[in-house]
Short mmCIF file of C-alpha atoms and ligand atoms in Angstrom, two decimals:
data_model
loop_
_atom_site.label_atom_id
_atom_site.label_comp_id
_atom_site.label_asym_id
_atom_site.label_seq_id
_atom_site.Cartn_x
_atom_site.Cartn_y
_atom_site.Cartn_z
CA ASP A 22 15.02 -25.90 29.14
CA ARG A 23 12.23 -27.63 27.96
CA THR A 24 8.95 -25.49 27.75
CA ASP A 25 6.18 -27.19 29.47
CA ASP A 26 3.67 -28.47 27.02
CA ALA A 27 0.90 -28.15 29.29
CA HIS A 28 1.28 -24.47 29.43
CA PRO A 29 1.82 -23.21 26.46
CA PRO A 30 3.58 -19.78 26.30
CA ALA A 31 1.48 -16.95 26.89
CA ALA A 32 -0.45 -16.29 23.44
CA ASP A 33 1.24 -12.77 23.24
CA ALA A 34 4.38 -14.63 23.15
CA VAL A 35 3.47 -16.88 20.18
CA GLY A 36 2.57 -13.36 18.45
CA ALA A 37 5.80 -11.81 19.42
CA ALA A 38 7.78 -14.97 18.43
CA THR A 39 5.77 -14.81 14.90
CA PHE A 40 6.54 -10.88 14.53
CA ARG A 41 10.31 -11.32 15.14
CA ARG A 42 10.77 -14.31 13.13
CA ALA A 43 8.90 -12.91 10.01
CA TRP A 44 10.34 -9.57 10.24
CA SER A 45 13.84 -11.03 10.10
CA ASP A 46 12.72 -13.23 7.02
CA LEU A 47 11.47 -10.13 5.16
CA ALA A 48 14.34 -7.58 6.44
CA PRO A 49 16.86 -8.50 3.47
CA VAL A 50 14.05 -8.96 0.76
CA GLY A 51 14.63 -5.87 -1.60
CA ARG A 52 16.88 -3.75 0.46
CA ALA A 53 19.16 -1.35 -1.04
CA PRO A 54 22.54 -1.43 -0.23
CA ASP A 55 24.25 1.46 2.26
CA GLY A 56 20.44 2.20 3.96
CA ALA A 57 18.98 3.69 0.68
CA GLY A 58 15.85 1.70 1.78
CA TYR A 59 13.69 -0.51 0.25
CA HIS A 60 12.87 -1.35 -3.74
CA ARG A 61 10.21 -3.99 -4.00
CA PHE A 62 8.52 -3.76 -6.98
CA ALA A 63 5.55 -5.82 -8.57
CA TRP A 64 6.65 -8.56 -10.53
CA THR A 65 10.04 -8.26 -10.05
CA ARG A 66 12.31 -10.23 -8.39
CA SER A 67 12.12 -9.30 -4.75
CA ASP A 68 8.22 -9.40 -5.40
CA HIS A 69 8.89 -13.37 -6.21
CA THR A 70 10.25 -13.56 -2.81
CA LEU A 71 7.59 -11.95 -0.98
CA ARG A 72 5.10 -14.16 -2.63
CA GLU A 73 6.68 -17.16 -2.06
CA TRP A 74 7.40 -15.96 1.61
CA PHE A 75 3.35 -15.54 1.77
CA ALA A 76 2.34 -18.81 0.45
CA GLY A 77 5.11 -20.12 2.91
CA GLN A 78 3.60 -18.47 6.02
CA ALA A 79 -0.04 -19.73 4.98
CA ALA A 80 1.29 -23.38 4.19
CA ALA A 81 2.86 -23.64 7.61
CA ARG A 82 -0.58 -22.77 9.34
CA GLY A 83 -2.73 -25.43 7.10
CA LEU A 84 -4.50 -22.06 5.49
CA ASP A 85 -6.14 -21.89 2.20
CA LEU A 86 -3.89 -20.09 -0.17
CA VAL A 87 -5.94 -18.12 -3.16
CA THR A 88 -4.26 -15.65 -5.61
CA ASP A 89 -7.33 -13.69 -7.12
CA ARG A 90 -7.44 -12.88 -10.97
CA ALA A 91 -5.48 -9.47 -9.96
CA GLY A 92 -2.64 -11.49 -8.34
CA ASN A 93 -3.76 -10.68 -5.14
CA GLN A 94 -2.65 -13.34 -2.35
CA TRP A 95 -5.23 -14.75 0.10
CA ALA A 96 -4.85 -17.26 2.86
CA TRP A 97 -7.96 -18.39 4.46
CA TRP A 98 -8.61 -19.82 7.95
CA GLY A 99 -12.43 -21.50 7.24
CA ASP A 100 -14.29 -21.81 4.17
CA PRO A 101 -15.28 -17.87 2.99
CA ASP A 102 -17.76 -19.42 0.25
CA ALA A 103 -19.89 -20.62 3.16
CA ARG A 104 -19.99 -17.09 4.46
CA PRO A 105 -18.28 -13.97 3.94
CA GLY A 106 -15.19 -13.40 6.25
CA VAL A 107 -13.19 -11.09 8.38
CA VAL A 108 -9.81 -10.34 6.39
CA THR A 109 -6.85 -8.44 7.30
CA GLY A 110 -3.70 -7.43 5.52
CA SER A 111 -1.85 -5.04 4.01
CA HIS A 112 0.74 -4.98 0.77
CA LEU A 113 4.74 -6.40 0.48
CA ASP A 114 5.66 -4.07 -2.30
CA SER A 115 7.63 -0.85 -1.73
CA VAL A 116 8.04 2.92 -3.22
CA PRO A 117 11.64 3.19 -4.54
CA GLY A 118 14.19 4.04 -1.33
CA GLY A 119 10.77 3.19 0.87
CA GLY A 120 10.84 1.92 4.61
CA ALA A 121 10.75 -1.32 6.11
CA PHE A 122 7.30 -0.54 7.39
CA ASP A 123 4.79 0.44 5.30
CA GLY A 124 2.78 -2.52 3.56
CA PRO A 125 4.96 -5.59 5.45
CA LEU A 126 3.90 -4.20 8.91
CA GLY A 127 0.32 -5.48 7.86
CA VAL A 128 0.49 -8.67 6.80
CA VAL A 129 3.47 -9.62 9.24
CA SER A 130 0.87 -8.53 12.24
CA ALA A 131 -2.04 -10.34 10.53
CA PHE A 132 -0.21 -13.88 10.99
CA ALA A 133 1.10 -12.76 14.45
CA ALA A 134 -2.61 -12.37 14.98
CA TYR A 135 -3.69 -15.17 13.76
CA ASP A 136 -0.80 -16.94 15.87
CA VAL A 137 -2.30 -15.05 18.60
CA LEU A 138 -5.77 -16.50 18.04
CA ARG A 139 -4.69 -20.12 17.79
CA ALA A 140 -2.76 -19.88 20.74
CA ARG A 141 -6.08 -18.78 22.62
CA GLY A 142 -7.94 -21.53 21.43
CA VAL A 143 -10.64 -19.17 19.71
CA ARG A 144 -13.14 -20.97 17.65
CA PRO A 145 -14.41 -18.16 14.78
CA GLY A 146 -17.85 -18.40 14.34
CA ARG A 147 -16.78 -16.81 10.57
CA PRO A 148 -13.84 -17.37 8.67
CA LEU A 149 -10.62 -15.40 9.09
CA GLY A 150 -8.29 -14.08 6.05
CA ILE A 151 -5.13 -12.86 5.23
CA ALA A 152 -4.39 -10.59 2.45
CA SER A 153 -1.37 -9.39 0.71
CA PHE A 154 -2.36 -6.75 -2.34
CA VAL A 155 0.12 -6.74 -5.37
CA ASP A 156 1.12 -3.56 -6.65
CA GLU A 157 0.02 -1.27 -3.71
CA GLU A 158 2.16 1.47 -4.10
CA GLY A 159 2.40 1.48 -8.17
CA ALA A 160 5.58 2.62 -7.97
CA ARG A 161 6.31 0.92 -11.05
CA PHE A 162 3.87 1.43 -13.20
CA GLY A 163 1.85 4.85 -11.74
CA VAL A 164 -1.17 3.46 -10.51
CA ALA A 165 -1.51 3.09 -7.01
CA CYS A 166 -3.55 0.06 -5.34
CA ALA A 167 -3.32 -1.66 -8.79
CA GLY A 168 -3.95 -4.91 -7.33
CA SER A 169 -7.28 -3.77 -5.10
CA ARG A 170 -8.52 -1.78 -7.96
CA LEU A 171 -8.15 -4.77 -10.72
CA LEU A 172 -10.23 -6.90 -7.87
CA THR A 173 -12.75 -4.33 -7.40
CA GLY A 174 -13.12 -3.32 -11.12
CA ALA A 175 -11.86 0.17 -10.42
CA LEU A 176 -8.76 -0.42 -12.68
CA ASP A 177 -9.65 -1.46 -16.19
CA PRO A 178 -7.90 -4.71 -17.07
CA ASP A 179 -6.42 -3.89 -20.61
CA ARG A 180 -5.46 -0.24 -19.44
CA ALA A 181 -3.50 -2.01 -16.61
CA ARG A 182 -2.21 -4.57 -19.32
CA GLY A 183 -0.70 -1.59 -21.29
CA LEU A 184 0.56 0.19 -18.46
CA ARG A 185 4.42 1.08 -18.71
CA ASP A 186 7.36 0.99 -16.52
CA ALA A 187 10.29 3.27 -17.01
CA ASP A 188 12.26 0.72 -18.97
CA GLY A 189 9.05 0.73 -21.50
CA THR A 190 7.99 -2.90 -20.05
CA THR A 191 4.48 -3.10 -20.27
CA MET A 192 2.52 -4.59 -17.05
CA ALA A 193 1.40 -7.92 -19.51
CA ASP A 194 4.91 -8.53 -19.91
CA ALA A 195 6.06 -8.03 -16.65
CA LEU A 196 3.52 -10.92 -15.49
CA ARG A 197 4.69 -13.04 -18.10
CA ALA A 198 8.43 -12.65 -17.25
CA ALA A 199 7.10 -13.27 -13.69
CA GLY A 200 5.31 -16.36 -14.58
CA GLN A 201 1.83 -15.13 -14.63
CA ASP A 202 -1.00 -14.64 -17.06
CA PRO A 203 -1.71 -11.38 -17.91
CA SER A 204 -5.14 -12.19 -19.56
CA SER A 205 -6.27 -13.47 -16.14
CA LEU A 206 -6.23 -9.69 -14.87
CA GLY A 207 -9.59 -8.39 -14.40
CA PRO A 208 -12.41 -7.97 -11.75
CA ASP A 209 -12.66 -10.91 -9.21
CA PRO A 210 -16.30 -10.77 -7.81
CA GLU A 211 -15.99 -13.99 -6.00
CA ALA A 212 -12.83 -12.95 -4.31
CA LEU A 213 -14.62 -9.77 -3.26
CA ARG A 214 -17.83 -11.63 -2.12
CA ARG A 215 -15.69 -13.56 0.45
CA VAL A 216 -14.66 -10.13 2.17
CA GLY A 217 -17.05 -9.46 4.82
CA ALA A 218 -15.45 -7.04 6.18
CA PHE A 219 -11.47 -5.44 6.37
CA VAL A 220 -9.30 -4.84 9.05
CA GLU A 221 -5.40 -3.20 7.53
CA LEU A 222 -3.10 -2.64 9.98
CA HIS A 223 -0.84 0.11 9.34
CA VAL A 224 2.52 2.09 10.47
CA GLU A 225 1.18 5.67 10.67
CA GLN A 226 2.68 8.12 8.08
CA GLY A 227 3.04 11.22 10.29
CA ARG A 228 3.24 12.03 14.16
CA GLY A 229 -0.40 11.77 15.16
CA LEU A 230 0.18 9.03 17.72
CA VAL A 231 3.89 10.59 18.98
CA HIS A 232 1.86 13.76 19.86
CA SER A 233 -1.39 11.53 21.28
CA GLY A 234 0.94 9.55 23.50
CA ASP A 235 -0.83 6.13 22.47
CA PRO A 236 1.12 3.09 20.78
CA VAL A 237 -1.69 2.54 18.37
CA GLY A 238 -4.81 4.60 17.10
CA VAL A 239 -8.06 4.02 14.88
CA GLY A 240 -8.52 5.03 11.25
CA ARG A 241 -11.31 7.86 10.98
CA MET A 242 -10.72 8.92 7.06
CA ILE A 243 -8.30 8.67 4.08
CA TRP A 244 -8.05 11.69 2.23
CA PRO A 245 -9.10 11.96 -1.43
CA HIS A 246 -6.31 12.10 -3.37
CA GLY A 247 -5.11 11.47 -7.10
CA ARG A 248 -2.06 11.10 -9.36
CA TRP A 249 -1.86 13.06 -13.18
CA ARG A 250 0.51 12.91 -15.55
CA VAL A 251 1.61 15.56 -17.46
CA GLU A 252 4.07 16.18 -20.73
CA LEU A 253 6.40 18.56 -21.54
CA ARG A 254 7.47 19.04 -25.26
CA GLY A 255 10.52 20.67 -26.67
CA VAL A 256 12.68 20.07 -29.75
CA ALA A 257 15.58 17.69 -29.44
CA ASN A 258 18.86 19.27 -30.24
CA HIS A 259 22.49 19.31 -29.75
CA ALA A 260 23.90 20.68 -25.90
CA GLY A 261 27.28 22.39 -27.56
CA THR A 262 25.99 23.82 -30.93
CA THR A 263 22.68 25.39 -30.16
CA PRO A 264 22.43 29.07 -29.45
CA LEU A 265 19.90 29.56 -26.13
CA ALA A 266 17.67 31.46 -28.45
CA ASP A 267 16.71 28.93 -30.22
CA ARG A 268 16.06 26.01 -27.93
CA ARG A 269 12.82 24.61 -27.21
CA ASP A 270 14.07 22.80 -24.16
CA PRO A 271 11.01 21.06 -22.28
CA MET A 272 13.30 21.26 -19.26
CA LEU A 273 12.70 24.67 -18.62
CA ASP A 274 8.85 23.91 -18.28
CA LEU A 275 9.71 21.52 -15.78
CA ALA A 276 11.20 24.02 -13.79
CA ALA A 277 8.65 26.31 -14.21
CA PHE A 278 5.75 23.58 -13.59
CA VAL A 279 7.85 22.51 -10.36
CA GLN A 280 7.32 26.05 -9.15
CA HIS A 281 3.77 26.52 -10.37
CA VAL A 282 2.74 23.12 -8.62
CA ARG A 283 3.91 24.50 -5.09
CA ALA A 284 2.38 28.07 -5.24
CA ALA A 285 -1.10 26.13 -6.18
CA ALA A 286 -0.76 23.89 -3.20
CA LEU A 287 0.17 26.69 -1.01
CA ASP A 288 -2.74 28.90 -2.53
CA ALA A 289 -5.59 25.84 -2.33
CA GLY A 290 -4.66 24.44 1.21
CA ALA A 291 -3.30 21.00 -0.37
CA LEU A 292 -0.27 18.86 -0.70
CA ALA A 293 0.65 18.66 -4.17
CA THR A 294 4.14 16.66 -5.20
CA VAL A 295 6.08 16.24 -8.36
CA GLY A 296 7.30 12.89 -7.77
CA LYS A 297 8.74 11.26 -10.71
CA VAL A 298 9.64 12.88 -14.11
CA ARG A 299 10.92 11.13 -16.83
CA VAL A 300 13.27 12.81 -19.55
CA GLU A 301 13.62 11.28 -23.24
CA PRO A 302 16.11 11.33 -24.63
CA ASN A 303 17.63 11.42 -21.39
CA GLY A 304 21.83 12.55 -22.41
CA VAL A 305 24.09 14.59 -20.56
CA ASN A 306 24.47 16.52 -24.09
CA ALA A 307 21.23 16.74 -25.80
CA ILE A 308 18.18 19.05 -25.31
CA PRO A 309 15.85 16.47 -24.54
CA SER A 310 12.53 16.34 -26.78
CA GLN A 311 9.66 15.56 -23.90
CA VAL A 312 9.65 15.93 -20.18
CA THR A 313 6.93 13.55 -18.73
CA ALA A 314 6.04 14.64 -14.96
CA TRP A 315 3.50 12.85 -12.20
CA LEU A 316 1.74 14.89 -10.32
CA ASP A 317 0.22 13.72 -6.71
CA VAL A 318 -2.34 16.01 -5.34
CA ARG A 319 -4.12 15.14 -2.11
CA ALA A 320 -6.15 17.13 0.62
CA GLU A 321 -8.28 16.76 3.61
CA ASP A 322 -11.05 18.43 1.57
CA GLY A 323 -11.51 17.42 -2.01
CA SER A 324 -12.74 20.65 -3.24
CA ALA A 325 -8.75 22.05 -2.57
CA VAL A 326 -7.56 19.19 -4.66
CA GLY A 327 -9.61 20.83 -7.78
CA ASP A 328 -8.21 24.12 -7.12
CA VAL A 329 -4.79 23.07 -7.49
CA LEU A 330 -5.95 21.39 -10.80
CA ALA A 331 -7.81 24.37 -12.42
CA ALA A 332 -4.47 26.54 -11.16
CA LEU A 333 -2.77 23.97 -13.66
CA ALA A 334 -5.20 23.47 -16.12
CA ALA A 335 -2.83 25.11 -18.85
CA TYR A 336 -0.19 21.74 -18.32
CA ALA A 337 -3.40 19.76 -19.21
CA PRO A 338 -3.07 17.24 -16.39
CA ALA A 339 -4.10 13.75 -17.44
CA GLN A 340 -5.44 11.77 -14.85
CA GLU A 341 -3.64 8.54 -13.89
CA SER A 342 -5.63 7.70 -10.57
CA TRP A 343 -8.18 8.86 -7.91
CA THR A 344 -9.21 7.87 -4.69
CA SER A 345 -12.21 9.84 -3.19
CA ALA A 346 -12.45 10.84 0.50
CA THR A 347 -12.81 7.50 2.32
CA VAL A 348 -14.85 7.90 5.81
CA LEU A 349 -13.83 4.37 7.04
CA ASP A 350 -16.96 2.28 8.27
CA ALA A 351 -17.94 4.09 11.80
CA ASP A 352 -19.45 0.90 13.36
CA LEU A 353 -16.23 -1.41 12.38
CA ALA A 354 -14.51 1.61 13.94
CA ASP A 355 -16.19 1.59 17.28
CA ASP A 356 -15.69 -2.34 17.31
CA VAL A 357 -11.97 -1.70 17.06
CA ALA A 358 -11.82 1.28 19.71
CA ALA A 359 -13.68 -1.31 21.75
CA ALA A 360 -11.31 -4.43 21.23
CA LEU A 361 -8.57 -1.88 22.15
CA GLY A 362 -10.37 -1.08 25.11
CA THR A 363 -10.38 -4.56 26.24
CA ALA A 364 -6.79 -5.14 25.90
CA GLY A 365 -6.30 -1.85 27.76
CA LEU A 366 -5.34 0.50 25.21
CA GLY A 367 -6.67 3.84 24.42
CA SER A 368 -7.99 4.48 20.64
CA PRO A 369 -7.54 7.79 19.42
CA ARG A 370 -9.23 8.68 15.49
CA LEU A 371 -7.00 9.44 12.65
CA GLY A 372 -7.33 10.91 9.51
CA THR A 373 -4.75 9.99 6.82
CA GLY A 374 -3.38 11.61 3.78
CA ALA A 375 -1.90 8.31 2.91
CA GLY A 376 -3.68 6.01 0.34
CA HIS A 377 -4.18 2.35 1.15
CA ASP A 378 -5.85 -0.58 -0.32
CA ALA A 379 -8.33 -0.26 2.66
CA GLY A 380 -9.79 2.88 0.64
CA ILE A 381 -10.23 0.85 -2.12
CA LEU A 382 -12.23 -1.89 -0.75
CA ALA A 383 -14.41 0.73 1.15
CA ALA A 384 -15.30 2.60 -2.02
CA ALA A 385 -16.13 -1.38 -3.20
CA GLY A 386 -18.76 -1.58 -0.24
CA VAL A 387 -16.66 -3.18 2.11
CA PRO A 388 -17.37 -2.62 5.93
CA THR A 389 -13.54 -1.50 6.17
CA ALA A 390 -11.43 -0.23 9.56
CA MET A 391 -7.82 0.84 9.99
CA LEU A 392 -5.35 0.12 12.56
CA PHE A 393 -2.07 2.55 12.85
CA VAL A 394 0.87 1.86 14.76
CA ARG A 395 3.21 4.37 16.09
CA ASN A 396 5.89 5.87 14.31
CA PRO A 397 8.51 8.06 16.12
CA SER A 398 10.08 9.94 13.18
CA GLY A 399 6.56 10.29 11.55
CA VAL A 400 8.19 10.00 8.48
CA SER A 401 7.52 7.14 5.50
CA HIS A 402 8.32 6.32 2.22
CA ALA A 403 12.07 6.77 3.00
CA PRO A 404 14.61 4.70 4.88
CA ALA A 405 13.88 6.68 8.32
CA GLU A 406 10.36 5.03 8.61
CA SER A 407 10.36 3.77 11.74
CA ALA A 408 7.80 1.90 14.29
CA ASP A 409 9.06 0.29 17.74
CA GLU A 410 9.41 -3.07 17.89
CA ALA A 411 7.27 -2.87 21.52
CA ASP A 412 4.41 -0.81 19.45
CA CYS A 413 4.48 -3.40 16.84
CA LEU A 414 4.01 -5.84 19.29
CA THR A 415 1.13 -3.82 20.52
CA GLY A 416 -0.40 -3.63 17.32
CA VAL A 417 -0.49 -7.11 16.90
CA ASP A 418 -2.19 -7.64 20.29
CA ALA A 419 -4.22 -4.71 19.34
CA LEU A 420 -5.39 -6.66 15.70
CA ALA A 421 -5.63 -10.17 17.41
CA ALA A 422 -8.23 -8.29 20.13
CA THR A 423 -9.87 -7.03 16.99
CA LEU A 424 -9.95 -9.98 14.67
CA GLU A 425 -11.33 -12.30 18.15
CA ARG A 426 -14.05 -9.72 18.40
CA LEU A 427 -15.28 -9.59 14.98
CA VAL A 428 -14.71 -13.35 14.23
CA THR A 429 -16.50 -14.90 17.60
CA ARG A 430 -19.59 -12.25 17.17
O1 LIG B 23 0.56 6.83 -2.06
C1 LIG B 23 0.21 6.50 -0.98
O2 LIG B 23 -0.47 7.44 -0.36
C2 LIG B 23 0.13 5.28 -0.53
O3 LIG B 23 1.43 4.58 0.38
N1 LIG B 23 0.23 4.53 -1.62
MN1 LIG B 24 2.95 3.95 0.84
MN1 LIG B 25 1.05 1.25 2.43
MN1 LIG B 26 -0.46 2.56 0.56
#
C-alpha cells in the first residue's frame, strides 16, 4: 500500500531504512571467503569500491563531495568555508581479517543520521559534514590513521610516499595504481579549518557497554599507543646442510623477542603485541637472513608504555607511529550526553585502548567526541566483532540527536 505523503515515515524509520540499505551495500565488499573477515586495504580494489560507494551516497543526497590532499573523503551539507562545520564519520578500511563494524558503522550511521535530520526538517545553523578517512588501520603500510595524520601534518608526506607494503609496493606506487596523484599527499589546512567539531561513532572494542547494560556510550579518552619496528638479522643458509651449531637463525631471536614482549608487558601493566612479522627470504628450506617484526604497545598510563620499550631496548625498536593520550573534549562529551538524554538514553563514559582518527583530530586541536555502540562479543579486529541491529539503530538515533543539538545551536 502506498505511504501517505502527507505523513512521511517517522524520521527514525528513515534512518533505519538508510542504515539497512547502506549496510547491505557494504556487506560483500572486501569480504574474505569462508567467514574469514574483511580485507579492505587502502588503495586496493575494495577501497576503490568503498570510495565509489561513499561518493554515490553523497551524490544521492546532493552533498558536496570533497577529496582532500590525503585522499580523505568529505560530504558537505552547507558551506564549511563560510563557517566551520560539525563533522561526523569514521573509516571504511579494515585490518586483515577484520570485522564488519570497525569503521563502516560510523560512516553508515553518519549518512543515516543525516537522513533523520532531513526527515525531521532540521534547519542547521552551521554546515554538517560526513567524513571517511583513508587508511585508518594502517594495515597495508604500517602507519595507523595515515589519512588523518597526513591531513593534520602528523605524518610527513615524503615518509608516507616511501612506506612499503608486504609486496614492497610503495604508497606512492599504490596511489598511482589507484589513479591518484601521490604528489598531492600532504597536510591540508584548508580541509582541517572546515572542521569545527568532530564526532566519531564507533563499535565498542570491548565489553564495557555489555557490563553497564547500555546500548551506547560516550568516549572519555583514548589510551596512548604506538607502533615500533624491530629488525632481527641472521645468516641465510640451507636448511638441509647447515649444522645447528653453525646457524645464525633470526627465527630463534624472533621467538625470544615474542617472549620478552609478553614478560615486559606483564611487568609494566601494558598491552603489547607482536602482530605482524616479515621473514626474508621466506622459504621452508632456507634459514632466513632477516626477520622484521612490528610491535604494538598501549596502556592507559603512558609511562607503562615507556617501561615496555625500556625493557626491549636491546632490540632497538624503531618507532613507526605514536599517539599520545587523548582526553576527548569534555564540553562536547557533555553535549553528546545531553543529546542522549533527550533521546531517553544513558551516557556511560568509556575510555578505550583502540586508536581512532578522532584522536588525531583532537591532537590537532579539533574539539572531538566519540559515541560507542555496544558490541556483545567485545571482540574487534576479527570476524567475531558484532553489534545488534537494534543497538546500531539506537546509535543512529543517538548520533542524530547529537548532530541536531550541535548544528542548531
Ligand atoms: O589500532 C587501532 O587501535 C585502531 O583500530 N586503528
Ligand atoms: Mn580498528
Ligand atoms: Mn576503527
Ligand atoms: Mn581506529
